[in-house]
Coordinates of C-alpha atoms in Angstrom, one line a residue:
M1396 CA 25.9 231.6 -40.0
L1397 CA 27.5 228.5 -39.9
L1398 CA 26.2 225.6 -37.5
P1399 CA 28.7 223.9 -35.3
A1400 CA 29.8 220.4 -36.6
S1401 CA 28.1 218.5 -33.8
A1402 CA 24.7 220.4 -34.6
T1403 CA 25.2 219.3 -38.1
A1404 CA 25.9 216.0 -37.2
Y1405 CA 22.8 215.7 -34.9
A1406 CA 20.4 217.1 -37.5
T1407 CA 21.8 214.8 -40.0
A1408 CA 21.2 211.8 -37.6
Y1409 CA 17.9 213.0 -36.6
A1410 CA 16.7 213.5 -40.2
T1411 CA 18.1 210.0 -41.2
A1412 CA 16.3 208.4 -38.3
Y1413 CA 13.2 210.2 -39.0
A1414 CA 13.2 209.4 -42.7
T1415 CA 14.2 205.6 -41.9
A1416 CA 11.4 205.3 -39.3
S1417 CA 8.8 206.8 -41.6
A1418 CA 9.7 204.6 -44.6
T1419 CA 9.9 201.6 -42.3
A1420 CA 6.4 202.4 -40.8
S1421 CA 5.0 203.3 -44.4
A1422 CA 6.4 200.0 -45.8
T1423 CA 5.0 198.1 -42.9
A1424 CA 1.6 199.5 -43.2
Y1425 CA 1.6 199.0 -47.0
A1426 CA 2.7 195.4 -46.7
T1427 CA 0.3 194.6 -44.0
A1428 CA -2.6 196.1 -45.8
S1429 CA -1.7 194.3 -49.0
A1430 CA -1.5 191.0 -47.1
T1431 CA -4.6 191.5 -45.4
A1432 CA -6.3 192.4 -48.6
S1433 CA -4.9 189.3 -50.3
A1434 CA -5.8 186.9 -47.7
T1435 CA -9.2 188.5 -47.3
A1436 CA -9.6 188.1 -51.1
Y1437 CA -8.4 184.5 -51.2
A1438 CA -10.7 183.5 -48.2
R1439 CA -13.5 184.9 -50.0
A1440 CA -12.9 183.3 -53.1
S1441 CA -12.1 179.9 -51.3
A1442 CA -15.3 180.3 -49.3
T1443 CA -17.4 181.1 -52.4
A1444 CA -15.7 178.1 -54.3
Y1445 CA -16.1 175.7 -51.5
A1446 CA -19.8 176.9 -50.9
R1447 CA -20.6 176.5 -54.8
A1448 CA -18.9 173.1 -54.9
S1449 CA -20.8 171.8 -51.8
A1450 CA -24.1 173.1 -53.1
T1451 CA -23.6 171.4 -56.7
A1452 CA -22.6 168.2 -54.8
Y1453 CA -25.6 168.3 -52.5
A1454 CA -28.0 169.1 -55.3
R1455 CA -26.5 166.0 -57.3
A1456 CA -26.7 163.7 -54.6
S1457 CA -30.2 165.0 -53.7
A1458 CA -31.3 164.6 -57.2
R1459 CA -29.9 161.2 -57.3
A1460 CA -31.7 160.2 -54.1
S1461 CA -34.9 161.5 -55.3
A1462 CA -34.8 159.9 -58.5
T1463 CA -33.8 156.4 -56.9
A1464 CA -36.6 156.7 -54.5
S1465 CA -39.1 157.9 -57.2
A1466 CA -38.0 154.8 -59.4
T1467 CA -38.4 152.5 -56.5
A1468 CA -41.6 153.7 -55.6
S1469 CA -42.7 153.4 -59.1
A1470 CA -41.7 149.8 -59.3
R1471 CA -43.3 148.9 -56.2
A1472 CA -46.6 150.3 -57.1
S1473 CA -46.3 148.7 -60.5
A1474 CA -45.6 145.3 -59.1
R1475 CA -48.3 145.7 -56.7
A1476 CA -50.9 146.8 -59.6
Y1477 CA -49.6 143.9 -61.7
A1478 CA -50.0 141.3 -59.0
R1479 CA -53.5 142.7 -58.3
A1480 CA -54.6 142.7 -61.9
S1481 CA -53.0 139.1 -62.5
A1482 CA -54.8 137.7 -59.3
R1483 CA -58.0 139.1 -60.4
A1484 CA -57.7 137.9 -64.0
Y1485 CA -56.8 134.4 -62.6
A1486 CA -59.7 134.5 -60.2
R1487 CA -62.2 135.3 -63.1
A1488 CA -60.6 132.5 -65.5
S1489 CA -60.7 130.1 -62.7
A1490 CA -64.2 131.1 -61.8
R1491 CA -65.2 130.6 -65.5
A1492 CA -63.5 127.4 -65.9
S1493 CA -65.0 126.1 -62.6
A1494 CA -68.7 127.0 -63.9
T1495 CA -68.0 125.8 -67.4
A1496 CA -67.0 122.5 -65.9
S1497 CA -69.9 122.5 -63.2
A1498 CA -72.5 123.2 -66.0
T1499 CA -71.0 120.6 -68.2
A1500 CA -70.9 117.9 -65.6
S1501 CA -74.5 118.8 -64.3
A1502 CA -75.7 118.7 -68.0
T1503 CA -73.9 115.4 -68.8
A1504 CA -75.5 114.0 -65.5
Y1505 CA -79.0 115.2 -66.5
A1506 CA -78.8 113.9 -70.0
T1507 CA -77.4 110.5 -68.9
A1508 CA -80.3 110.3 -66.1
S1509 CA -82.8 111.4 -68.6
A1510 CA -81.7 108.9 -71.4
T1511 CA -81.5 106.0 -68.7
A1512 CA -84.7 106.7 -67.4
S1513 CA -86.4 107.0 -71.0
A1514 CA -84.7 103.8 -72.1
R1515 CA -86.0 102.1 -68.8
A1516 CA -89.3 103.2 -69.4
S1517 CA -89.3 102.2 -73.0
I1518 CA -88.1 98.7 -72.0
L1519 CA -90.7 98.3 -69.4
G1520 CA -93.3 99.5 -71.6
H1521 CA -92.6 97.0 -74.1
T1522 CA -92.4 94.2 -71.6

């Protein structure tokens, strides 16, 4: 049995509209899913790369700061120790020199006084 021309046209229009809507929906869904997956992958990769770069930069800066602080502390401690040792050595040398000078002056004074007294006694004893 043959369909009337209007029924054929209606069926054709309906099938065309359904196929078009179905293809459009399928293409839209695929494009959306693909774009979402691509954007998500890009965001993840970008976030990972940023986190790595940030962590590396932080680690480098932290290591530099730690090394600088350590070197500064070491230099200060070394300078303090050197100053203390130098002051002690100077005090010891100064004390030795003072003691030596004092002992020399005392011995010289004693020898001079003793020789003078002996000479006087000798002179007085002969007169």
